[in-house]
CSV table of C-alpha atoms and ligand atoms in Angstrom, one decimal:
chain,number,residue,atom,x,y,z
A,1384,UNK,CA,-22.4,-16.6,-56.3
A,1385,UNK,CA,-23.2,-13.1,-55.5
A,1386,UNK,CA,-22.3,-12.0,-52.0
A,1387,UNK,CA,-24.9,-11.2,-49.3
A,1388,UNK,CA,-24.9,-7.5,-48.5
A,1389,UNK,CA,-25.4,-6.9,-44.9
A,1390,UNK,CA,-25.9,-3.7,-43.1
A,1391,UNK,CA,-25.4,-3.7,-39.3
A,1392,UNK,CA,-27.0,-0.6,-37.5
A,1393,UNK,CA,-25.7,0.5,-34.2
A,1394,UNK,CA,-26.8,3.4,-31.9
A,1395,UNK,CA,-25.8,3.1,-28.3
A,1396,UNK,CA,-23.0,1.6,-26.1
A,1397,UNK,CA,-24.8,-1.8,-25.4
A,1398,UNK,CA,-25.7,-2.2,-29.0
A,1399,UNK,CA,-21.9,-1.7,-29.9
A,1400,UNK,CA,-20.8,-4.2,-27.3
A,1401,UNK,CA,-23.3,-6.7,-28.5
A,1402,UNK,CA,-22.9,-6.2,-32.3
A,1403,UNK,CA,-19.1,-5.9,-32.2
A,1404,UNK,CA,-18.5,-9.7,-32.2
A,1405,UNK,CA,-20.9,-10.1,-35.0
A,1406,UNK,CA,-19.4,-7.4,-37.2
A,1407,UNK,CA,-16.1,-9.0,-36.8
A,1408,UNK,CA,-17.4,-12.5,-37.8
A,1409,UNK,CA,-19.2,-11.0,-40.8
A,1410,UNK,CA,-16.1,-9.4,-41.9
A,1411,UNK,CA,-14.2,-12.7,-41.3
A,1412,UNK,CA,-16.7,-14.1,-44.1
A,1413,UNK,CA,-16.1,-11.6,-46.7
A,1414,UNK,CA,-15.7,-14.4,-49.4
A,1415,UNK,CA,-19.7,-14.6,-49.1
A,1416,UNK,CA,-20.6,-11.6,-47.0
A,1417,UNK,CA,-20.2,-8.0,-48.0
A,1418,UNK,CA,-20.6,-6.2,-44.5
A,1419,UNK,CA,-21.3,-2.5,-44.0
A,1420,UNK,CA,-22.0,-0.8,-40.8
A,1421,UNK,CA,-23.9,2.3,-40.1
A,1422,UNK,CA,-23.8,4.1,-36.6
A,1423,UNK,CA,-26.7,6.5,-35.9
A,1424,UNK,CA,-24.4,7.7,-33.0
A,1425,UNK,CA,-27.6,8.0,-30.8
A,1426,UNK,CA,-24.7,7.9,-28.1
A,1427,UNK,CA,-21.6,9.7,-29.0
A,1428,UNK,CA,-18.7,9.3,-26.4
A,1429,UNK,CA,-20.0,6.0,-24.9
A,1430,UNK,CA,-20.4,4.5,-28.4
A,1431,UNK,CA,-17.0,5.7,-29.7
A,1432,UNK,CA,-15.2,4.1,-26.7
A,1433,UNK,CA,-16.7,0.6,-27.7
A,1434,UNK,CA,-15.9,1.1,-31.6
A,1435,UNK,CA,-12.3,2.0,-30.8
A,1436,UNK,CA,-11.8,-1.1,-28.6
A,1437,UNK,CA,-13.0,-3.4,-31.1
A,1438,UNK,CA,-11.4,-1.5,-33.9
A,1439,UNK,CA,-14.8,-0.9,-35.8
A,1440,UNK,CA,-14.7,1.8,-38.4
A,1441,UNK,CA,-18.4,2.4,-39.6
A,1442,UNK,CA,-19.0,3.2,-43.3
A,1443,UNK,CA,-21.7,5.6,-42.2
A,1444,UNK,CA,-21.9,7.8,-39.0
A,1445,UNK,CA,-25.2,9.8,-38.8
A,1446,UNK,CA,-23.9,11.6,-35.8
A,1447,UNK,CA,-27.4,12.4,-34.3
A,1448,UNK,CA,-26.9,12.7,-30.7
A,1449,UNK,CA,-28.1,16.0,-29.0
A,1450,UNK,CA,-27.8,16.8,-25.3
A,1451,UNK,CA,-31.0,15.8,-23.5
A,1452,UNK,CA,-32.4,14.4,-26.6
A,1453,UNK,CA,-36.3,13.3,-26.5
A,1454,UNK,CA,-37.8,10.3,-28.1
A,1455,UNK,CA,-39.7,12.1,-30.6
A,1456,UNK,CA,-36.9,13.9,-32.3
A,1457,UNK,CA,-34.6,10.8,-31.9
A,1458,UNK,CA,-37.0,8.5,-33.6
A,1459,UNK,CA,-37.8,10.8,-36.5
A,1460,UNK,CA,-34.2,11.8,-37.1
A,1461,UNK,CA,-33.2,8.1,-37.5
A,1462,UNK,CA,-36.3,7.2,-39.5
A,1463,UNK,CA,-35.4,9.7,-42.0
A,1464,UNK,CA,-31.7,9.5,-42.2
A,1465,UNK,CA,-31.6,5.6,-42.6
A,1466,UNK,CA,-33.7,6.1,-45.5
A,1467,UNK,CA,-30.7,7.7,-47.5
A,1468,UNK,CA,-28.3,4.8,-46.2
A,1469,UNK,CA,-30.6,2.2,-47.4
A,1470,UNK,CA,-31.0,3.9,-50.7
A,1471,UNK,CA,-27.1,4.3,-51.0
A,1472,UNK,CA,-26.2,0.7,-49.7
A,1473,UNK,CA,-29.1,-1.2,-51.0
A,1474,UNK,CA,-28.6,-4.1,-48.4
A,1475,UNK,CA,-30.1,-7.5,-48.7
A,1476,UNK,CA,-30.4,-7.6,-45.0
A,1477,UNK,CA,-30.4,-5.2,-42.1
A,1478,UNK,CA,-29.0,-6.4,-38.9
A,1479,UNK,CA,-30.3,-4.5,-35.6
A,1480,UNK,CA,-30.0,-5.3,-31.9
A,1481,UNK,CA,-32.1,-5.3,-29.0
A,1482,UNK,CA,-34.6,-2.5,-27.9
A,1483,UNK,CA,-33.3,1.0,-28.3
A,1484,UNK,CA,-34.7,3.9,-30.4
A,1485,UNK,CA,-32.1,3.1,-33.1
A,1486,UNK,CA,-33.4,-0.3,-33.3
A,1487,UNK,CA,-36.9,0.4,-33.7
A,1488,UNK,CA,-36.6,3.4,-36.2
A,1489,UNK,CA,-33.8,1.8,-38.2
A,1490,UNK,CA,-36.2,-1.3,-38.4
A,1491,UNK,CA,-39.3,0.8,-39.4
A,1492,UNK,CA,-37.1,2.6,-41.9
A,1493,UNK,CA,-35.9,-0.9,-43.6
A,1494,UNK,CA,-39.6,-2.0,-43.6
A,1495,UNK,CA,-40.6,1.1,-45.4
A,1496,UNK,CA,-37.8,0.4,-48.1
A,1497,UNK,CA,-38.9,-3.3,-48.0
A,1498,UNK,CA,-35.6,-4.6,-47.0
A,1499,UNK,CA,-35.7,-7.8,-44.6
A,1500,UNK,CA,-34.7,-7.2,-40.9
A,1501,UNK,CA,-32.8,-9.7,-38.8
A,1502,UNK,CA,-33.1,-8.9,-35.0
A,1503,UNK,CA,-30.4,-9.9,-32.8
A,1504,UNK,CA,-31.5,-10.4,-29.2
A,1505,UNK,CA,-35.0,-10.9,-30.4
A,1506,UNK,CA,-37.8,-12.1,-28.2
A,1507,UNK,CA,-37.2,-10.6,-24.9
A,1508,UNK,CA,-40.3,-9.6,-23.1
A,1509,UNK,CA,-41.6,-8.2,-19.8
A,1510,UNK,CA,-45.1,-8.2,-21.2
A,1511,UNK,CA,-45.5,-4.6,-19.5
A,1512,UNK,CA,-45.8,-2.0,-22.0
A,1513,UNK,CA,-44.2,0.8,-19.7
A,1514,UNK,CA,-41.5,-1.4,-18.2
A,1515,UNK,CA,-38.8,-0.9,-19.4
A,1516,UNK,CA,-39.9,2.3,-21.1
A,1517,UNK,CA,-39.7,2.6,-24.1
A,1518,UNK,CA,-37.7,-0.6,-24.7
A,1519,UNK,CA,-40.4,-3.0,-24.2
A,1520,UNK,CA,-42.5,-1.5,-27.2
A,1521,UNK,CA,-39.2,-0.9,-29.2
A,1522,UNK,CA,-38.6,-4.7,-29.3
A,1523,UNK,CA,-42.1,-5.8,-29.8
A,1524,UNK,CA,-42.3,-3.6,-32.9
A,1525,UNK,CA,-39.1,-4.6,-34.1
A,1526,UNK,CA,-39.9,-8.3,-33.8
A,1527,UNK,CA,-43.2,-7.6,-35.7
A,1528,UNK,CA,-41.2,-5.9,-38.5
A,1529,UNK,CA,-38.5,-8.6,-38.4
A,1530,UNK,CA,-38.0,-11.5,-40.8
A,1531,UNK,CA,-35.2,-13.4,-39.0
A,1532,UNK,CA,-34.8,-13.8,-35.3
A,1533,UNK,CA,-31.6,-14.4,-33.3
A,1534,UNK,CA,-33.1,-15.5,-29.9
A,1535,UNK,CA,-30.4,-15.6,-27.2
A,1536,UNK,CA,-32.5,-18.3,-25.2
A,1537,UNK,CA,-35.2,-20.8,-25.4
A,1538,UNK,CA,-37.5,-18.5,-23.3
A,1539,UNK,CA,-36.9,-15.8,-26.0
A,1540,UNK,CA,-37.7,-18.5,-28.8
A,1541,UNK,CA,-41.1,-19.4,-27.0
A,1542,UNK,CA,-41.9,-15.6,-26.8
A,1543,UNK,CA,-41.4,-15.2,-30.5
A,1544,UNK,CA,-43.5,-18.3,-31.3
A,1545,UNK,CA,-46.3,-17.2,-29.1
A,1546,UNK,CA,-46.3,-13.9,-31.0
A,1547,UNK,CA,-46.7,-15.7,-34.3
A,1548,UNK,CA,-43.1,-15.8,-35.6
A,1549,UNK,CA,-42.4,-18.9,-37.9
A,1550,UNK,CA,-40.2,-21.6,-36.4
A,1551,UNK,CA,-38.0,-21.6,-39.2
A,1552,UNK,CA,-37.2,-18.0,-38.9
A,1553,UNK,CA,-35.8,-18.2,-35.3
A,1554,UNK,CA,-32.4,-19.4,-34.5
A,1555,UNK,CA,-31.4,-19.6,-30.7
A,1556,UNK,CA,-27.8,-18.4,-30.5
A,1557,UNK,CA,-27.0,-17.4,-27.1
A,1558,UNK,CA,-26.4,-13.8,-26.7
A,1559,UNK,CA,-23.5,-11.9,-28.3
A,1560,UNK,CA,-22.7,-10.1,-25.2
A,1561,UNK,CA,-21.1,-13.2,-23.9
A,1562,UNK,CA,-18.8,-13.4,-27.1
A,1563,UNK,CA,-17.8,-9.9,-26.2
A,1564,UNK,CA,-17.3,-10.5,-22.4
A,1565,UNK,CA,-15.3,-13.7,-22.7
A,1566,UNK,CA,-13.1,-12.3,-25.4
A,1567,UNK,CA,-12.6,-8.8,-23.5
A,1568,UNK,CA,-11.7,-10.6,-20.0
A,1569,UNK,CA,-9.3,-13.1,-21.7
A,1570,UNK,CA,-7.6,-10.7,-24.0
A,1571,UNK,CA,-7.6,-7.2,-22.3
A,1572,UNK,CA,-6.3,-8.2,-18.9
A,1573,UNK,CA,-3.9,-5.4,-19.2
A,1574,UNK,CA,-6.6,-2.9,-19.1
A,1575,UNK,CA,-7.6,-3.5,-15.7
A,1576,UNK,CA,-7.9,0.2,-13.9
A,1577,UNK,CA,-7.3,0.1,-10.2
A,1578,UNK,CA,-9.3,3.5,-10.0
A,1579,UNK,CA,-7.9,4.4,-6.6
A,1580,UNK,CA,-9.9,1.9,-4.8
A,1581,UNK,CA,-8.9,0.4,-1.3
A,1582,UNK,CA,-8.0,-3.3,-1.8
A,1583,UNK,CA,-9.0,-4.1,1.7
A,1584,UNK,CA,-12.8,-3.1,1.4
A,1585,UNK,CA,-15.4,-5.0,-0.4
A,1586,UNK,CA,-16.4,-3.3,-3.7
A,1587,UNK,CA,-20.0,-2.7,-4.6
A,1588,UNK,CA,-20.4,-1.9,-8.4
A,1589,UNK,CA,-23.5,0.3,-9.0
A,1590,UNK,CA,-25.0,1.4,-12.3
A,1591,UNK,CA,-28.3,3.0,-13.2
A,1592,UNK,CA,-29.8,4.6,-16.2
A,1593,UNK,CA,-33.3,3.5,-16.8
A,1594,UNK,CA,-35.9,6.2,-17.7
A,1595,UNK,CA,-38.5,4.6,-15.8
A,1596,UNK,CA,-36.4,5.0,-12.7
A,1597,UNK,CA,-35.7,8.7,-13.3
A,1598,UNK,CA,-36.8,11.0,-10.4
A,1599,UNK,CA,-37.8,9.5,-7.0
A,1600,UNK,CA,-36.6,5.9,-7.8
A,1601,UNK,CA,-33.3,7.0,-8.4
A,1602,UNK,CA,-33.2,9.2,-5.4
A,1603,UNK,CA,-34.3,6.1,-3.3
A,1604,UNK,CA,-31.4,4.1,-4.8
A,1605,UNK,CA,-29.0,6.8,-3.9
A,1606,UNK,CA,-30.3,7.1,-0.3
A,1607,UNK,CA,-30.1,3.5,0.0
A,1608,UNK,CA,-26.3,3.3,-0.9
A,1609,UNK,CA,-25.5,6.0,1.6
A,1610,UNK,CA,-27.0,4.1,4.3
A,1611,UNK,CA,-25.2,0.9,3.3
A,1612,UNK,CA,-21.8,2.7,3.1
A,1613,UNK,CA,-22.5,4.6,6.3
A,1614,UNK,CA,-23.5,1.2,8.1
A,1615,UNK,CA,-20.8,-0.9,6.6
A,1616,UNK,CA,-17.2,0.5,7.1
A,1617,UNK,CA,-15.8,-2.4,5.2
A,1618,UNK,CA,-17.6,-1.4,2.0
A,1619,UNK,CA,-16.7,1.0,-1.0
A,1620,UNK,CA,-18.9,1.8,-3.8
A,1621,UNK,CA,-17.8,2.5,-7.3
A,1622,UNK,CA,-20.4,4.0,-9.6
A,1623,UNK,CA,-19.6,4.9,-13.2
A,1624,UNK,CA,-22.2,7.5,-14.0
A,1625,UNK,CA,-24.1,7.3,-17.2
A,1626,UNK,CA,-23.7,10.4,-19.3
A,1627,UNK,CA,-27.5,11.1,-19.4
A,1628,UNK,CA,-27.7,14.6,-17.9
A,1629,UNK,CA,-31.0,13.6,-15.8
A,1630,UNK,CA,-29.1,10.7,-14.3
A,1631,UNK,CA,-26.1,12.9,-13.6
A,1632,UNK,CA,-28.1,15.7,-11.7
A,1633,UNK,CA,-29.9,13.5,-9.2
A,1634,UNK,CA,-26.5,11.2,-8.6
A,1635,UNK,CA,-24.1,14.0,-8.1
A,1636,UNK,CA,-26.5,15.9,-6.0
A,1637,UNK,CA,-27.1,13.0,-3.7
A,1638,UNK,CA,-23.7,11.0,-3.6
A,1639,UNK,CA,-20.9,13.4,-4.6
A,1640,UNK,CA,-18.0,13.8,-2.0
A,1641,UNK,CA,-19.4,11.2,0.3
A,1642,UNK,CA,-16.8,9.0,1.9
A,1643,UNK,CA,-16.2,5.5,0.2
A,1644,UNK,CA,-18.4,6.5,-2.7
A,1645,UNK,CA,-16.6,6.9,-6.0
A,1646,UNK,CA,-18.5,8.6,-8.8
A,1647,UNK,CA,-16.5,8.1,-11.9
A,1648,UNK,CA,-17.0,8.7,-15.6
A,1649,UNK,CA,-18.4,5.8,-17.7
A,1650,UNK,CA,-15.6,3.3,-18.2
A,1651,UNK,CA,-14.3,1.8,-21.5
A,1652,UNK,CA,-15.6,-1.7,-21.8
A,1653,UNK,CA,-12.4,-3.6,-20.9
A,1654,UNK,CA,-11.7,-1.9,-17.6
A,1655,UNK,CA,-15.4,-2.0,-16.7
A,1656,UNK,CA,-15.6,-6.0,-17.5
A,1657,UNK,CA,-12.5,-6.3,-15.3
A,1658,UNK,CA,-14.0,-4.1,-12.7
A,1659,UNK,CA,-17.3,-6.4,-12.7
A,1660,UNK,CA,-15.0,-9.3,-12.2
A,1661,UNK,CA,-13.1,-7.8,-9.2
A,1662,UNK,CA,-16.2,-6.6,-7.5
A,1663,UNK,CA,-18.0,-8.1,-4.5
A,1664,UNK,CA,-21.4,-7.7,-5.7
A,1665,UNK,CA,-23.3,-5.7,-8.4
A,1666,UNK,CA,-26.3,-3.4,-8.1
A,1667,UNK,CA,-27.8,-2.4,-11.5
A,1668,UNK,CA,-30.8,-1.6,-13.7
A,1669,UNK,CA,-28.9,-2.4,-16.7
A,1670,UNK,CA,-30.1,-5.1,-19.1
A,1671,UNK,CA,-26.4,-6.2,-20.2
A,1672,UNK,CA,-24.9,-6.3,-16.9
A,1673,UNK,CA,-27.5,-8.8,-15.9
A,1674,UNK,CA,-26.3,-11.0,-18.6
A,1675,UNK,CA,-22.8,-10.6,-18.0
A,1676,UNK,CA,-22.3,-11.0,-14.4
A,1677,UNK,CA,-23.7,-14.4,-14.0
A,1678,UNK,CA,-20.9,-15.7,-16.3
A,1679,UNK,CA,-18.4,-13.9,-13.9
A,1680,UNK,CA,-20.0,-15.5,-10.8
A,1681,UNK,CA,-21.0,-12.2,-9.5
A,1682,UNK,CA,-24.3,-11.7,-7.5
A,1683,UNK,CA,-26.5,-9.0,-8.9
A,1684,UNK,CA,-29.5,-7.0,-7.3
A,1685,UNK,CA,-31.5,-5.6,-10.1
A,1686,UNK,CA,-33.0,-2.0,-9.5
A,1687,UNK,CA,-36.3,-3.1,-11.3
A,1688,UNK,CA,-39.7,-4.6,-10.5
A,1689,UNK,CA,-39.6,-6.9,-13.4
A,1690,UNK,CA,-37.1,-8.1,-16.0
A,1691,UNK,CA,-37.0,-9.3,-19.5
A,1692,UNK,CA,-34.0,-11.7,-18.6
A,1693,UNK,CA,-35.7,-14.2,-16.2
A,1694,UNK,CA,-33.2,-17.0,-16.5
A,1695,UNK,CA,-30.5,-15.8,-14.2
A,1696,UNK,CA,-33.2,-15.0,-11.5
A,1697,UNK,CA,-34.3,-18.6,-11.8
A,1698,UNK,CA,-30.8,-19.8,-11.3
A,1699,UNK,CA,-30.6,-17.6,-8.3
A,1700,UNK,CA,-27.6,-15.5,-9.3
A,1701,UNK,CA,-29.8,-12.4,-10.1
A,1702,UNK,CA,-32.4,-11.0,-7.7
A,1703,UNK,CA,-35.1,-8.2,-8.3
A,1704,UNK,CA,-35.0,-5.8,-5.6
A,1705,UNK,CA,-36.7,-2.8,-7.4
A,1706,UNK,CA,-36.3,0.7,-6.1
A,1707,UNK,CA,-37.7,0.6,-2.7
A,1708,UNK,CA,-35.0,2.1,-0.3
A,1709,UNK,CA,-35.5,-0.7,2.5
A,1710,UNK,CA,-35.8,-3.5,0.2
A,1711,UNK,CA,-32.5,-2.5,-1.3
A,1712,UNK,CA,-30.8,-1.9,2.0
A,1713,UNK,CA,-31.9,-5.2,3.4
A,1714,UNK,CA,-30.8,-7.2,0.3
A,1715,UNK,CA,-27.5,-5.8,0.3
A,1716,UNK,CA,-27.2,-6.2,4.0
A,1717,UNK,CA,-27.9,-9.9,3.5
A,1718,UNK,CA,-25.2,-10.4,1.1
A,1719,UNK,CA,-22.7,-8.7,3.2
A,1720,UNK,CA,-23.4,-10.7,6.4
A,1721,UNK,CA,-24.8,-14.1,5.3
A,1722,UNK,CA,-22.1,-16.0,3.7
A,1723,UNK,CA,-24.4,-19.0,2.6
A,1724,UNK,CA,-26.6,-16.5,0.7
A,1725,UNK,CA,-23.7,-14.9,-0.9
A,1726,UNK,CA,-22.3,-18.2,-1.9
A,1727,UNK,CA,-25.4,-19.4,-3.5
A,1728,UNK,CA,-25.6,-16.2,-5.5
A,1729,UNK,CA,-22.0,-16.3,-6.7
A,1730,UNK,CA,-22.2,-19.4,-8.7
A,1731,UNK,CA,-20.9,-19.0,-12.1
A,1732,UNK,CA,-23.5,-19.9,-14.6
A,1733,UNK,CA,-24.1,-19.2,-18.4
A,1734,UNK,CA,-27.8,-19.1,-19.2
A,1735,UNK,CA,-27.1,-16.3,-21.9
A,1736,UNK,CA,-24.5,-18.0,-23.9
A,1737,UNK,CA,-21.1,-19.7,-24.6
A,1738,UNK,CA,-19.3,-17.1,-26.5
A,1739,UNK,CA,-20.3,-18.5,-30.1
A,1740,UNK,CA,-23.6,-16.5,-30.8
A,1741,UNK,CA,-22.0,-14.6,-33.4
A,1742,UNK,CA,-20.7,-17.4,-35.3
A,1743,UNK,CA,-24.1,-19.1,-35.3
A,1744,UNK,CA,-25.7,-16.2,-36.6
A,1745,UNK,CA,-23.1,-15.8,-39.4
A,1746,UNK,CA,-23.4,-19.4,-40.3
A,1747,UNK,CA,-27.2,-19.2,-40.3
A,1748,UNK,CA,-27.0,-16.2,-42.7
A,1749,UNK,CA,-24.5,-18.0,-44.9
A,1750,UNK,CA,-25.2,-21.6,-45.1
A,1751,UNK,CA,-28.7,-22.1,-44.1
A,1752,UNK,CA,-32.0,-20.0,-44.3
A,1753,UNK,CA,-30.7,-16.6,-45.5
A,1754,UNK,CA,-29.5,-16.6,-49.2
A,1755,UNK,CA,-30.2,-13.9,-51.9
A,1756,UNK,CA,-32.9,-16.3,-53.2
A,1757,UNK,CA,-34.8,-16.6,-49.9
A,1758,UNK,CA,-34.4,-13.0,-49.0
A,1759,UNK,CA,-36.7,-12.1,-52.1
A,1760,UNK,CA,-39.4,-14.0,-50.3
A,1761,UNK,CA,-39.4,-11.9,-47.2
B,2884,LIG,C1,-30.3,4.5,-24.3
B,2884,LIG,C2,-31.4,3.6,-24.7
B,2884,LIG,C3,-31.6,2.5,-23.6
B,2884,LIG,C4,-30.2,1.8,-23.4
B,2884,LIG,C5,-29.3,2.7,-23.0
B,2884,LIG,C6,-27.9,2.2,-22.9
B,2884,LIG,C7,-33.4,4.5,-26.0
B,2884,LIG,C8,-34.8,5.3,-25.8
B,2884,LIG,N1,-32.8,4.5,-24.8
B,2884,LIG,O1,-30.8,5.2,-23.0
B,2884,LIG,O2,-32.5,1.7,-24.1
B,2884,LIG,O3,-30.4,1.0,-22.4
B,2884,LIG,O4,-29.3,3.8,-24.2
B,2884,LIG,O5,-27.1,3.1,-22.3
B,2884,LIG,O6,-33.0,4.2,-26.9
B,2884,LIG,N2,-25.4,11.1,-23.7
B,2884,LIG,C9,-24.2,11.5,-24.0
B,2884,LIG,N3,-23.2,10.8,-24.4
B,2884,LIG,C10,-23.2,9.7,-24.8
B,2884,LIG,C11,-24.5,9.0,-24.4
B,2884,LIG,C12,-25.5,9.8,-23.9
B,2884,LIG,O7,-24.0,12.8,-23.5
B,2884,LIG,O8,-22.3,9.0,-25.2
B,2884,LIG,C13,-26.5,11.9,-23.2
B,2884,LIG,C14,-26.9,13.0,-24.1
B,2884,LIG,O9,-27.2,14.1,-23.4
B,2884,LIG,C15,-28.3,12.3,-24.6
B,2884,LIG,C16,-28.5,11.6,-23.3
B,2884,LIG,O10,-27.5,11.1,-22.6
B,2884,LIG,O11,-29.3,13.1,-25.0
B,2884,LIG,C17,-29.6,10.5,-23.4
B,2884,LIG,O12,-29.2,9.6,-24.4
B,2884,LIG,P1,-30.2,8.4,-25.0
B,2884,LIG,O13,-29.6,7.6,-26.0
B,2884,LIG,O14,-31.5,9.1,-25.6
B,2884,LIG,O15,-30.9,7.7,-23.8
B,2884,LIG,P2,-30.1,6.7,-22.8
B,2884,LIG,O16,-30.8,7.1,-21.5
B,2884,LIG,O17,-28.8,6.9,-22.9
B,2885,LIG,N1,-20.6,-0.8,-19.6
B,2885,LIG,C1,-19.3,-0.2,-19.8
B,2885,LIG,N2,-18.9,0.9,-19.0
B,2885,LIG,C2,-19.7,1.4,-17.9
B,2885,LIG,C3,-20.9,0.7,-17.6
B,2885,LIG,C4,-21.4,-0.3,-18.4
B,2885,LIG,O1,-18.8,-0.6,-20.8
B,2885,LIG,O2,-19.1,2.3,-17.3
B,2885,LIG,C5,-21.1,-1.9,-20.3
B,2885,LIG,C6,-21.6,-3.2,-19.6
B,2885,LIG,O3,-20.6,-4.0,-19.3
B,2885,LIG,C7,-22.7,-3.6,-20.4
B,2885,LIG,C8,-23.2,-2.5,-21.3
B,2885,LIG,O4,-22.3,-1.5,-21.0
B,2885,LIG,O5,-22.0,-4.6,-21.4
B,2885,LIG,C9,-24.5,-2.1,-20.7
B,2885,LIG,O6,-24.9,-0.7,-21.0
B,2885,LIG,P1,-26.0,-0.2,-20.4
B,2885,LIG,O7,-26.3,-0.4,-18.8
B,2885,LIG,O8,-25.8,1.3,-20.6
B,2885,LIG,O9,-27.3,-0.5,-21.1
B,2885,LIG,P2,-28.5,-1.6,-21.2
B,2885,LIG,O10,-27.7,-2.8,-21.1
B,2885,LIG,O11,-29.1,-1.4,-19.9
B,2885,LIG,O12,-29.1,-1.2,-22.4
């Protein structure tokens, strides 16, 4: 029987982390699947870090990242450049992930080429067009284009059904990020980086990069952190600063050189995962970290007003605090001083997966719904 030809498209750090276990699983099944990988390199250094950890060598590298790139040029470049890749590879199925500009533009480009798309991490929604921006619309459009949906949770499946997706085109898989996380903390323990932190202090891990938090919201976050560190001598903050120049400008202006605040470069995934594991609490606006931290039993304060990942909020291990300075300070203070609240938030739970999501996706591609014959129907 002819092999199914898949083309996996990856643009940014989180897409690489979440697609790496799937790429590995596709490669393992080379008796029935011919797997190609294309990176748009919407991110460069932060993407390359992950590809090298997981030993992924892309077949195509569009190398499109520009400093301070805007959404218009990014979208149109990817849309156009993917056309050539699709024409050359002629895949039976394109696999995209999540909600980035790469996801949207690669899906649209595949749609123009009439190639079916499988959307990994499908069905996430805040139902607010501008939060997160532009990700909410990126995933809505990608879901409208896709023929197959790999939904991380039952909740995301319901969102897809409500938007008209057919039941048989949806598979609830868990999130592939948990595949990556569990593998990494188990197999790369030696990559722990002490980072010059003081073992006697409580470590707060902070990350922030969302476009809707640019400007005043991010300034508020930095001011809240200064306050927390100033009033709690037992606390240190470590902040791997995203390479986006807009983020770096604010963060370095506000926090550089402050006592017990460590601004560091983005970490490789393995030392970052181990740093999450060794932290007291995590403050972030990241999507992926909201999914990973509950598995590690770490409380998370989310710097957003709403989330497309409500499951861990419901379980009580993730709390939305937004970007109001006083609300952030009060929530951190509570976790530092109230052991009962801290214990409740640091239960280890796994609403986002069990580490087998990639295998489920590949089994579905191979055995069930996706075969060359079926693909012609989409
Ligand atoms: C992108 C995604 C966002 C995702 C985030 C993960 C879009 C619109 N945004 O946001 O959904 O949550 O990635 O981190 O798709 N840069 C570098 N080197 C890198 C990466 C970025 O220098 O390895 C700098 C460049 O100046 C680049 C800028 O950061 O122009 C912004 O990158 P971009 O991918 O457009 O946006 P992010 O904020 O990273
Ligand atoms: N991450 C990393 N190094 C860092 C910060 C984050 O490897 O210095 C990982 C993190 O564990 C998670 C992913 O990057 O898996 C999240 O990426 P990001 O926050 O950039 O994007 P989002 O998840 O918000 O789309």
